[in-house]
Amino acid sequence: MDNLEGLVIARRLRVPIGDAPTGSHPGWGEVAARQLDAALLSVGFTCSPALLDRLGKLRGETVVDLGVRVLAAVRHLVGDHVRHNAYFIDFPRNVPDTMEFWVGLLREALLDPVAAAHVPPTTLNLLALPGYGRYQHTYADLLAAHAELIPLAGDRVTVLELGADLESEARALYFSLAGSEAPLAAEDLEALHTLAAFCADEPERVPVRENRAVINQVRLAAGRPLLVDTVTDVLRLACGASGGDVTLTAPTRFRSFRRPERRALLQALDRVAAPAKLADVPRHREQWKRLGERLHPHEYPQFPRAAQVFEVARGVRRAPSLDSRVEAALSAGRTGDAVELLERAPGALLRRLDHLLRTGTDPGGVLDAAERAAATASGRVLLSLREHLQNRLALAPGRVFVNRRGRAWTTADTRTRLEEDVVARATAVLDEEITRRLPDPGALVVDPEVLDVALPLSGKPVAPGLGMLPRGSLSRVDGELLRFFVHWRQAARRTDYDLSALMLDASYGDAEHVSWTNYGNDFAEYSGDLTEAAGGASEFIDIRLARATRPIIIPQVHIYAGEAFDEAAEAFFGYMTREAEQEGMPFEPRTVRMKSDLRGAGRVALPLAFLRGDDGAWRVKWLHLYLKGHPGFNQVEGSRVTSSLLVRSIVERDQLRVGYLAGLLRSKGSASGHTTYIGFQAPADLPEGARVYTPATLHELIPA
């Protein structure tokens, strides 16, 4: 139950209370509620008036117990559940010059007879000098060296709302995740699994196959009917039930299934394995072979169509896929035949629309087919194609590709440009169909700050956390001092992460950096390099924005040695903003604007880019990118060119934003009495029954 409660608090910023009994001693609950609110303020949160009032009517001991759990959840959300020490105790003051620091360490080593004996006479490893890379003071020493933070009105205050009972709140979160039109992040899939085991109700529809696989795991374990309509649904379920990858990106080592499980999987497979569906099998041929070794389909003659699936996987039975037939037609120059084949799969046709328009001789016929396909394709496909087309008329610096795990790479854009009238007709068709599917907005209220938030067409690269926005989103940066932070704790072997910042001019050149090889410049300071993290380690970089001589600043986290981001016991990144007069500790939770876990297969993380506009204001562009990097010794100097190209490709791409959907919603008009609000945080004066879309629930606005 505590896990469910923490999920609701972290994902929805709602505190489930329900019908908890009221207190028998008037005033004790109110005092405890005020104390909780004060504790929450110290980490940048506060109770809404409704929540504070409800807490004040509970028993005092109930408020205390609940407060402990709420504080733990929000402190973890903001990154305050660990102690953030800094290598230089006075950071950001008294940070030495890089060369001065190294010379000082070398001098100390040579003057110490014990240490000098370990300094080789020929080659010198500066990173192995005594005192380097390890804390030279305790966290208590750091506390004593810093004044308390001066609270200012600009500090972040995130409102926690009053929730219903835990069962209702968990059910609402479950339905929101299960019904998402966009693929979910790995953490959200784990949350969905937890919620599915708790919630007995069935979602009306589960459009994303991976979400369906997670729900089916719970149904399989409980012996309930499975939600499958393709053979690949069964494969995803088998992977998930074996602790593998339901996205089918990585191979899964299948476990031994119990006889009732084998029967259920084969029965479901037999039900959906129509001849037309067998064409999906070759795409994952090897995984089907391995699964057949575990399911023993020959022992179940009552499921003959299920056996055919494994025959196709072994090559005994032929089942050409739609993709192979389409590719054959395109290779032979028969674009019309390819379009005719693709009309059986509207989503596939729209995904290939650009290619069909470039290779065909009849763009009008292709657009006619696309218009028919748009009526039945998913809303997410329509929005993705709309974003793609609005970028096809402008010259792009390059094409950027990002896989499911956030790994990114770029290449030159050699595609033939599409004609303006062709793009105009296609976008008009998409706009009309998307508008038709959007809900009746009633009275629409939109916070202007949210208009530049990108639509969440995929949640995969975005690890849940505080203040997270989809890739390509643009948001304002308030404050005079920008501070990045990274914290990690190694699991089994020495692990060295390095926080760095790459600074570029307006043309993405003239690079400058701050890292462990260059501790600072006229406007930035580095907190010092830590090379192991058995008990956890934190690094910081300060940027004084008013003095910045580069308009593009890209924070990065490099794995120099040791465990990958998803192997470490803990790894997260974030940033804070402060005013010039605010001092305080290196890490102050109430100034944290964004924090999320680091993960992904890459060895270099590029979470964000900070951009100074023509108006002099700073904004943050959300990247959520990972570079492959090297197995070890990654540093900012080595990834400068790749980082610059990737960031430029994302920054200069015209993302489909909330402002686009808001415009379509306004064009629908409505005479109904309800209100729809879209913004970062719902105001307290919204009418009862208003539909509220915040970044946490923005995926619910994506039409089916």
XYZ file of C-alpha atoms in Angstrom:
704
model
C 0.000 0.000 0.000
C 2.847 2.396 0.798
C 4.233 1.784 -2.688
C 0.876 2.695 -4.255
C 0.596 5.784 -2.091
C 4.092 6.896 -3.108
C 3.233 6.386 -6.785
C 0.137 8.567 -6.511
C 1.992 11.327 -4.664
C 4.980 11.327 -7.033
C 3.054 10.985 -10.322
C -0.035 13.078 -9.560
C 1.051 15.329 -6.651
C -2.081 14.230 -4.808
C -2.224 12.931 -1.230
C -4.728 10.061 -0.873
C -6.740 10.443 2.323
C -10.309 9.307 1.699
C -12.493 8.818 4.768
C -9.782 8.657 7.428
C -11.326 9.172 10.892
C -11.394 12.679 12.339
C -9.525 13.561 15.496
C -10.936 13.332 19.024
C -8.727 16.152 20.360
C -9.557 19.430 18.559
C -6.467 21.366 17.551
C -3.943 18.493 17.687
C -4.557 17.495 14.059
C -4.407 21.138 12.963
C -1.082 21.657 14.720
C 0.351 18.525 13.117
C -0.933 19.657 9.693
C 0.768 23.050 10.066
C 4.001 21.364 11.098
C 3.813 19.094 8.059
C 3.219 22.069 5.777
C 6.252 23.838 7.230
C 8.388 20.734 6.670
C 7.116 20.485 3.107
C 8.010 24.118 2.426
C 11.614 23.399 3.345
C 11.820 21.097 0.313
C 9.719 23.279 -2.003
C 6.237 21.803 -1.520
C 3.080 22.979 0.214
C -0.395 21.697 0.981
C -3.314 23.113 -0.964
C -5.968 24.844 1.211
C -8.285 21.846 0.785
C -5.560 19.390 1.794
C -4.508 21.486 4.800
C -8.114 21.759 5.949
C -8.682 18.007 5.605
C -5.462 17.172 7.456
C -6.435 19.521 10.264
C -9.575 17.455 10.929
C -7.727 14.146 11.254
C -6.251 12.611 14.356
C -2.880 14.103 15.153
C -1.108 10.740 15.093
C -2.686 9.990 11.696
C -1.315 13.261 10.310
C 2.144 12.490 11.702
C 2.209 8.994 10.169
C 0.917 10.278 6.832
C 3.330 13.211 6.937
C 6.343 10.908 7.280
C 5.312 9.058 4.110
C 4.466 12.222 2.162
C 7.774 13.852 3.093
C 9.705 10.737 2.073
C 7.941 10.671 -1.310
C 8.529 14.331 -2.171
C 12.096 14.368 -0.869
C 12.885 11.451 -3.168
C 11.098 13.224 -6.014
C 13.288 16.313 -5.629
C 16.532 14.450 -4.855
C 16.732 15.451 -1.183
C 16.716 11.869 0.123
C 20.530 11.766 -0.054
C 23.276 13.988 1.366
C 24.868 16.126 -1.328
C 28.434 16.828 -0.286
C 30.832 18.796 -2.542
C 34.526 18.184 -3.177
C 35.488 21.820 -2.482
C 33.940 22.671 0.855
C 33.346 26.366 0.047
C 31.850 25.783 -3.428
C 30.999 27.987 -5.285
C 33.481 30.224 -3.460
C 37.224 29.626 -3.312
C 37.344 27.130 -6.170
C 41.007 27.088 -7.224
C 42.332 27.497 -10.718
C 42.728 24.092 -12.388
C 46.510 24.258 -12.715
C 46.850 25.697 -9.218
C 44.813 22.785 -7.849
C 46.931 20.116 -9.581
C 50.197 21.752 -8.546
C 48.972 21.913 -4.951
C 48.117 18.204 -4.923
C 51.478 17.320 -6.412
C 53.302 19.501 -3.879
C 51.475 17.835 -0.993
C 52.275 14.387 -2.356
C 55.962 15.135 -2.753
C 56.240 16.673 0.721
C 54.612 13.640 2.317
C 57.243 10.846 2.539
C 54.605 8.101 2.539
C 52.750 9.544 -0.441
C 55.955 10.419 -2.294
C 56.972 6.769 -2.260
C 53.944 6.022 -4.449
C 54.715 8.757 -7.017
C 56.470 7.038 -9.968
C 59.721 8.690 -11.107
C 58.850 8.662 -14.835
C 55.130 8.752 -15.615
C 52.727 10.575 -13.333
C 49.038 9.717 -12.981
C 47.514 12.904 -11.608
C 44.220 11.139 -10.855
C 46.056 8.784 -8.481
C 47.522 11.563 -6.320
C 46.580 11.332 -2.625
C 43.594 13.476 -1.829
C 42.230 13.543 -5.355
C 38.717 12.325 -6.160
C 37.595 11.670 -2.557
C 35.821 13.863 -0.069
C 38.289 15.621 2.236
C 35.578 16.690 4.699
C 32.335 15.363 6.139
C 28.822 16.499 5.348
C 28.715 18.091 8.806
C 31.784 20.147 7.881
C 29.985 21.295 4.735
C 26.931 22.313 6.774
C 29.092 24.370 9.092
C 30.806 26.137 6.186
C 27.591 27.422 4.570
C 24.950 29.881 5.692
C 21.270 28.998 5.573
C 19.387 29.597 2.353
C 17.613 32.942 2.190
C 14.039 32.123 1.091
C 12.798 34.275 -1.791
C 9.476 34.548 -3.577
C 11.007 33.042 -6.703
C 11.782 29.708 -5.025
C 9.844 26.743 -6.316
C 6.656 25.897 -4.430
C 4.859 22.823 -5.753
C 1.307 22.377 -4.464
C 0.144 18.991 -3.191
C -3.584 18.503 -3.749
C -6.157 16.667 -1.637
C -6.830 13.219 -3.077
C -9.663 10.763 -2.632
C -9.117 7.366 -1.019
C -6.072 5.376 -2.124
C -8.107 2.876 -4.137
C -9.757 5.616 -6.215
C -6.508 7.490 -6.787
C -4.645 4.319 -7.749
C -7.457 3.360 -10.121
C -7.362 6.781 -11.801
C -3.585 6.549 -12.265
C -3.932 2.987 -13.568
C -6.524 3.976 -16.155
C -4.435 6.983 -17.215
C -1.306 4.883 -17.811
C -3.112 1.919 -19.343
C -5.089 4.118 -21.723
C -2.125 6.229 -22.834
C -1.929 6.706 -26.598
C 1.852 7.154 -26.332
C 4.363 4.446 -25.298
C 5.372 4.731 -21.665
C 8.771 5.051 -20.029
C 10.236 1.947 -18.402
C 9.451 3.349 -14.945
C 5.836 3.928 -15.942
C 5.562 0.352 -17.215
C 6.751 -0.838 -13.798
C 4.171 1.405 -12.140
C 1.483 0.044 -14.466
C 2.377 -3.502 -13.428
C 2.076 -2.585 -9.749
C -1.261 -0.860 -10.311
C -2.652 -3.676 -12.480
C -2.052 -6.128 -9.633
C -4.004 -3.850 -7.302
C -6.877 -2.676 -9.535
C -9.456 -5.265 -10.522
C -11.276 -3.016 -13.015
C -10.483 -3.273 -16.706
C -9.574 -0.233 -18.803
C -11.947 0.482 -21.659
C -9.090 0.208 -24.161
C -5.334 -0.340 -24.027
C -4.016 1.090 -27.314
C -0.267 0.607 -26.771
C 0.854 -2.992 -27.154
C 3.534 -2.776 -24.469
C 1.009 -1.561 -21.911
C -1.243 -4.459 -22.857
C 1.633 -6.900 -22.319
C 2.216 -5.580 -18.802
C -1.470 -5.921 -17.903
C -1.536 -9.411 -19.431
C 1.280 -10.487 -17.102
C -1.009 -9.885 -14.158
C -3.914 -11.600 -15.911
C -1.755 -14.631 -16.768
C -0.612 -15.000 -13.172
C -4.231 -14.784 -11.983
C -5.508 -17.241 -14.595
C -7.752 -14.626 -16.240
C -8.469 -14.301 -20.006
C -5.733 -12.518 -21.929
C -6.152 -9.302 -23.929
C -4.538 -10.217 -27.253
C -5.475 -9.683 -30.884
C -2.149 -10.292 -32.665
C 0.443 -13.026 -32.390
C 3.029 -10.437 -31.303
C 0.869 -9.637 -28.258
C 1.503 -13.196 -27.060
C 5.246 -12.880 -27.658
C 5.376 -9.611 -25.694
C 3.498 -11.260 -22.835
C 5.878 -14.225 -22.761
C 8.849 -11.837 -22.675
C 7.366 -9.785 -19.853
C 6.412 -12.879 -17.849
C 10.045 -14.024 -18.164
C 11.373 -10.729 -16.823
C 12.397 -9.624 -20.316
C 11.754 -6.714 -22.635
C 8.107 -6.230 -23.706
C 9.274 -3.776 -26.367
C 11.063 -6.717 -28.059
C 14.140 -4.541 -28.562
C 16.445 -6.823 -26.584
C 16.326 -10.651 -26.713
C 14.705 -12.396 -23.760
C 15.835 -15.567 -22.025
C 12.504 -17.308 -21.547
C 11.843 -19.085 -18.290
C 10.158 -22.466 -17.924
C 6.417 -21.905 -17.904
C 4.041 -23.915 -15.757
C 1.608 -26.158 -17.629
C -1.425 -23.872 -17.004
C 0.635 -20.939 -18.323
C 1.680 -22.850 -21.434
C -1.916 -23.778 -22.100
C -3.098 -20.201 -21.648
C -0.404 -18.791 -23.950
C -1.008 -21.381 -26.670
C -4.766 -20.997 -26.414
C -4.455 -17.225 -26.839
C -2.039 -17.721 -29.732
C -4.373 -20.187 -31.432
C -7.234 -17.704 -31.167
C -5.402 -14.915 -33.028
C -3.122 -16.845 -35.408
C -5.192 -16.309 -38.548
C -3.251 -16.716 -41.819
C -3.031 -12.945 -42.300
C -1.514 -12.519 -38.823
C 1.262 -15.055 -39.431
C 3.103 -12.479 -41.532
C 4.147 -10.771 -38.263
C 6.134 -13.817 -37.115
C 9.306 -13.468 -39.282
C 10.008 -10.045 -37.786
C 10.894 -11.767 -34.483
C 11.802 -15.179 -35.841
C 14.564 -16.047 -33.352
C 12.524 -15.108 -30.299
C 9.620 -17.235 -31.540
C 11.994 -20.198 -31.921
C 13.213 -19.816 -28.352
C 9.659 -19.474 -27.065
C 8.587 -22.639 -28.898
C 11.272 -24.545 -26.989
C 9.561 -23.496 -23.749
C 5.885 -23.882 -24.733
C 6.107 -27.350 -26.391
C 3.257 -26.717 -28.868
C 3.428 -30.357 -30.104
C 1.960 -31.427 -26.758
C -1.241 -29.471 -27.489
C -2.795 -30.781 -30.731
C -6.014 -28.945 -29.860
C -4.258 -25.686 -30.840
C -3.216 -26.295 -34.485
C -3.044 -22.632 -35.495
C -0.664 -21.932 -32.616
C 1.622 -24.655 -33.979
C 1.642 -22.881 -37.355
C 3.226 -19.836 -35.737
C 6.287 -21.860 -34.773
C 6.367 -23.508 -38.188
C 6.672 -20.059 -39.751
C 9.436 -19.168 -37.284
C 11.386 -22.322 -38.225
C 10.893 -21.695 -41.950
C 8.695 -24.768 -42.449
C 5.731 -22.630 -43.437
C 6.001 -19.500 -45.597
C 4.278 -16.251 -44.552
C 5.597 -13.177 -46.401
C 5.249 -10.057 -44.333
C 3.509 -6.936 -45.547
C 6.763 -4.998 -45.258
C 8.619 -7.430 -47.524
C 5.898 -7.233 -50.163
C 5.878 -3.449 -50.009
C 9.667 -3.287 -50.298
C 9.567 -5.603 -53.296
C 7.025 -3.352 -55.017
C 9.035 -0.202 -54.277
C 12.287 -1.802 -55.468
C 10.572 -2.622 -58.766
C 9.341 0.966 -59.087
C 5.691 -0.042 -58.583
C 4.738 2.677 -56.097
C 1.053 2.296 -56.921
C 1.131 -1.388 -55.947
C 2.946 -0.488 -52.723
C 0.252 2.065 -51.879
C -2.468 -0.513 -52.573
C -0.788 -2.986 -50.213
C -0.282 -0.370 -47.503
C -3.939 0.642 -47.518
C -4.548 -2.566 -45.562
C -2.417 -1.053 -42.764
C -3.323 2.678 -42.522
C -0.711 3.449 -39.909
C 2.067 1.896 -41.991
C 0.942 3.878 -45.043
C 1.121 7.177 -43.175
C 4.524 6.357 -41.710
C 5.816 5.787 -45.246
C 4.024 8.773 -46.773
C 7.150 10.879 -47.279
C 8.916 8.029 -49.080
C 5.874 7.284 -51.237
C 5.556 10.927 -52.248
C 9.238 11.114 -53.197
C 9.348 7.888 -55.203
C 5.933 7.904 -56.869
C 4.845 9.643 -60.071
C 1.297 10.295 -58.879
C 1.382 12.370 -55.664
C -2.349 12.999 -55.988
C -3.107 9.284 -55.820
C -0.797 8.841 -52.837
C -2.495 11.725 -51.016
C -5.931 10.275 -51.793
C -4.830 7.014 -50.156
C -3.370 8.948 -47.223
C -6.670 10.770 -46.730
C -8.514 7.449 -46.554
C -5.894 6.055 -44.167
C -6.107 9.092 -41.889
C -9.700 8.237 -41.013
C -8.670 5.001 -39.262
C -5.032 5.492 -38.197
C -4.230 6.263 -34.559
C -4.146 9.850 -33.339
C -0.511 9.492 -32.341
C 0.437 8.520 -35.914
C -1.482 11.519 -37.261
C 0.301 13.906 -34.884
C 3.723 12.383 -35.593
C 3.178 12.769 -39.334
C 1.948 16.346 -38.842
C 5.158 17.231 -36.998
C 7.246 15.511 -39.651
C 5.610 17.370 -42.537
C 5.915 20.813 -40.977
C 9.689 20.296 -40.939
C 10.012 19.154 -44.562
C 9.935 22.570 -46.223
C 12.864 24.034 -44.288
C 16.508 23.139 -44.772
C 17.601 21.145 -41.725
C 21.195 20.964 -40.423
C 20.801 17.186 -40.340
C 18.479 14.336 -39.516
C 18.454 13.122 -35.937
C 17.471 9.576 -34.994
C 16.655 8.512 -31.445
C 15.893 4.942 -30.430
C 13.625 3.706 -27.658
C 16.348 4.078 -25.026
C 17.278 7.644 -25.903
C 20.430 6.746 -27.900
C 20.802 9.360 -30.612
C 22.790 9.904 -33.800
C 22.672 12.304 -36.744
C 23.190 12.107 -40.482
C 23.064 14.505 -43.396
C 19.608 15.119 -44.882
C 19.827 13.991 -48.513
C 16.085 13.604 -49.136
C 14.417 15.352 -52.064
C 12.315 18.281 -50.866
C 8.547 17.918 -51.075
C 6.464 20.416 -53.010
C 4.700 23.060 -50.924
C 1.251 22.289 -52.334
C 1.703 18.593 -51.527
C 2.681 19.364 -47.923
C -0.163 21.889 -47.626
C -2.785 19.367 -48.730
C -1.431 16.629 -46.463
C -1.309 18.884 -43.397
C -4.829 20.161 -44.084
C -6.128 16.574 -44.143
C -4.340 15.815 -40.877
C -5.543 19.002 -39.166
C -9.142 18.232 -40.085
C -8.984 14.643 -38.846
C -7.167 15.533 -35.612
C -9.681 18.297 -34.893
C -12.564 15.883 -35.422
C -11.154 13.506 -32.805
C -10.408 16.075 -30.108
C -12.875 16.250 -27.213
C -15.360 19.077 -26.795
C -13.304 21.615 -24.791
C -16.190 23.638 -23.403
C -14.704 26.794 -21.943
C -10.987 26.435 -22.734
C -8.418 27.975 -20.383
C -4.738 27.651 -21.364
C -1.737 28.838 -19.354
C 0.504 30.699 -21.857
C 3.580 29.135 -20.221
C 2.538 25.671 -21.448
C 2.104 26.572 -25.123
C 5.753 25.724 -25.950
C 5.626 22.303 -24.293
C 6.047 19.559 -26.904
C 3.258 17.017 -27.243
C 4.209 13.720 -25.544
C 4.104 11.507 -28.641
C 6.382 9.050 -26.841
C 7.167 8.838 -23.146
C 9.983 6.326 -23.542
C 12.979 8.665 -23.322
C 11.581 10.638 -20.373
C 12.336 9.183 -16.952
C 9.639 10.344 -14.502
C 10.745 12.961 -12.020
C 10.189 16.527 -10.904
C 9.348 19.118 -13.550
C 9.895 16.770 -16.484
C 8.732 17.775 -19.979
C 8.787 15.910 -23.339
C 11.745 16.150 -25.688
C 11.701 19.372 -27.693
C 9.783 21.353 -25.065
C 10.864 24.904 -24.374
C 10.381 26.540 -20.969
C 11.555 29.733 -19.305
C 14.488 29.855 -16.891
C 13.983 32.171 -13.915
C 16.853 33.234 -11.711
C 20.337 34.706 -11.990
C 22.291 31.612 -10.970
C 21.901 28.271 -12.729
C 23.292 25.222 -10.946
C 23.482 21.712 -12.417
C 23.881 18.700 -10.162
C 24.498 14.981 -10.584
C 24.432 12.345 -7.856
C 25.368 8.700 -8.176
C 26.048 5.721 -5.939
C 27.912 2.710 -7.249
C 26.474 -0.763 -6.819
C 29.424 -3.145 -7.026
C 32.532 -1.532 -8.532
C 34.280 1.820 -8.531
C 32.293 4.247 -10.648
C 33.320 7.721 -11.757
C 30.750 10.027 -13.366
C 31.791 13.487 -14.513
C 29.461 16.473 -14.722
C 30.480 18.870 -17.500
C 29.085 21.842 -19.392
C 29.725 22.624 -23.058
C 29.330 26.299 -24.064
C 28.820 27.286 -27.721
C 28.240 30.448 -29.701
C 25.096 31.114 -31.760
C 26.440 29.081 -34.698
C 27.202 26.099 -32.428
C 30.942 26.687 -32.658
C 33.745 28.391 -30.689
C 33.435 25.766 -27.981
C 34.362 26.302 -24.359
C 33.791 23.914 -21.477
C 33.838 23.494 -17.712
C 34.662 20.054 -16.324
C 37.256 18.205 -14.255
C 39.867 19.318 -16.822
C 38.884 23.003 -16.570
C 37.425 24.089 -13.238
C 35.981 27.409 -14.323
C 35.882 30.506 -16.472
C 34.535 34.036 -16.109
C 30.952 32.867 -15.523
C 31.074 29.192 -14.462
C 32.516 27.153 -11.600
C 32.935 23.402 -11.113
C 32.578 21.876 -7.648
C 35.396 19.361 -8.007
C 35.908 15.847 -9.340
C 34.896 12.731 -7.399
C 36.151 9.405 -8.718
C 34.247 6.860 -6.659
C 30.860 6.707 -4.957
C 30.539 3.788 -2.563
C 28.484 6.007 -0.260
C 27.222 8.339 -2.985
C 28.840 11.353 -4.642
C 27.559 14.690 -5.962
C 29.049 17.167 -8.416
C 27.822 20.680 -9.292
C 28.390 23.372 -11.894
C 27.379 27.004 -11.338
C 26.516 29.282 -14.265
C 26.089 33.034 -13.681
C 23.699 33.690 -16.541
C 24.094 37.475 -16.729
C 27.845 37.085 -17.294
C 27.655 34.180 -19.749
C 29.579 34.892 -22.958
C 28.066 31.924 -24.808
C 24.317 31.761 -25.657
C 24.196 27.930 -25.704
C 25.036 25.872 -22.603
C 24.741 22.087 -22.676
C 25.149 20.195 -19.378
C 26.434 16.645 -19.794
C 27.141 13.634 -17.617
C 30.008 11.393 -18.770
C 30.806 7.914 -17.516
C 34.566 8.033 -17.067
C 34.815 4.601 -15.465
C 32.636 1.921 -13.933
C 28.945 1.150 -14.036
C 26.458 2.313 -16.650
C 23.625 4.619 -15.630
C 21.134 1.759 -15.320
C 23.649 -0.458 -13.482
C 24.477 1.988 -10.682
C 22.556 1.728 -7.430
C 21.344 5.293 -8.018
C 22.004 8.021 -10.576
C 20.124 11.249 -11.177
C 20.589 14.708 -12.686
C 18.832 18.021 -12.183
C 19.202 21.761 -12.058
C 18.471 24.559 -9.604
C 17.998 28.295 -10.069
C 18.723 30.994 -7.498
C 19.006 34.738 -7.225
C 22.404 36.351 -6.772
C 21.856 37.150 -3.085
C 20.886 33.579 -2.160
C 23.657 31.558 -0.574
C 22.801 28.303 1.170
C 24.109 24.801 0.648
C 25.317 23.489 -2.700
C 22.058 21.512 -2.858
C 18.881 23.285 -1.735
C 15.704 21.308 -2.529
C 13.385 24.317 -2.697
C 15.458 25.739 -5.581
C 15.366 22.517 -7.636
C 13.441 23.039 -10.874
C 14.029 19.653 -12.467
C 15.314 16.258 -11.323
C 15.121 12.820 -12.893
C 16.977 9.537 -12.954
C 19.743 8.872 -15.460
C 19.343 5.703 -17.473
C 19.833 4.382 -20.974
C 22.454 2.400 -22.834
C 24.678 5.369 -23.655
C 27.773 6.432 -21.738
C 27.122 10.168 -22.186
C 23.886 11.850 -21.087
C 22.578 15.100 -22.605
C 19.444 15.921 -20.597
C 18.938 19.599 -21.515
C 20.256 22.618 -23.380
C 20.017 26.203 -22.141
C 19.531 28.873 -24.800
C 19.665 32.663 -24.637
C 17.150 34.250 -26.987
C 17.334 37.485 -28.928
C 15.420 39.115 -26.069
C 18.208 38.204 -23.637
C 16.008 35.745 -21.724
C 17.211 32.202 -21.040
C 15.126 29.145 -21.869
C 15.680 25.431 -21.479
C 15.226 22.969 -24.343
C 14.501 19.412 -23.245
C 16.680 16.793 -24.974
C 16.581 13.427 -23.137
C 19.449 12.149 -25.301
C 22.236 9.639 -24.728
C 25.402 9.190 -26.776
C 27.056 5.800 -27.145
C 30.414 7.161 -26.010
C 33.402 4.941 -25.250
C 33.615 2.051 -22.772
C 35.647 4.352 -20.521
C 37.406 7.714 -20.193
C 34.588 9.765 -21.733
C 35.005 13.515 -21.389
C 33.416 16.628 -22.826
C 36.308 17.355 -25.199
C 35.781 14.031 -26.974
C 32.022 14.376 -27.587
C 31.955 18.085 -28.468
C 31.230 17.725 -32.197
C 28.565 15.035 -31.801
C 26.877 16.918 -28.958
C 26.779 20.127 -30.984
C 25.214 18.435 -34.017
C 22.600 16.607 -31.966
C 21.564 19.614 -29.941
C 21.355 21.814 -33.022
C 19.128 19.237 -34.748
C 16.713 19.202 -31.800
C 16.781 22.954 -31.193
C 16.116 23.883 -34.815
C 13.386 21.287 -35.324
C 9.827 22.646 -35.263
C 8.163 20.503 -32.618
C 4.424 19.932 -32.461
C 3.506 21.758 -29.265
C 0.575 22.209 -26.930
C -0.126 25.487 -28.720
C -1.039 23.503 -31.851
C -3.650 21.395 -30.064
C -4.944 24.423 -28.164
C -5.554 26.177 -31.488
C -7.491 23.184 -32.832
C -9.542 22.972 -29.639
C -10.469 26.655 -29.897
C -11.522 26.158 -33.523
C -14.056 23.511 -32.479
C -16.011 25.968 -30.354
C -18.570 24.738 -27.834
C -21.711 25.744 -26.058
C -21.331 23.140 -23.288
C -20.933 24.267 -19.724
C -17.807 22.419 -18.631
C -14.274 23.884 -18.478
C -11.008 22.495 -19.858
C -7.753 23.743 -18.340
C -4.273 23.114 -19.802
C -1.283 24.341 -17.801
C 1.572 23.499 -15.491
C -0.523 23.571 -12.332
C -4.271 23.934 -11.981
C -5.422 27.165 -10.253
C -7.565 26.880 -7.151
C -10.540 28.743 -8.646
C -11.412 26.282 -11.406
C -15.106 25.309 -11.453
C -16.058 21.894 -10.113
C -15.832 19.146 -12.705
C -13.248 20.939 -14.863
C -11.031 18.768 -17.031
C -7.417 19.461 -16.088
C -4.373 18.628 -18.218
C -0.941 19.197 -16.660
C 2.427 17.786 -17.817
C 1.714 14.632 -15.777
C -1.538 13.991 -17.678
C -0.830 15.678 -20.996
C -0.740 12.287 -22.728
C -4.483 12.034 -22.057
C -5.007 14.875 -24.540
C -3.570 12.832 -27.425
C -6.642 11.736 -29.447
C -7.324 8.045 -30.018
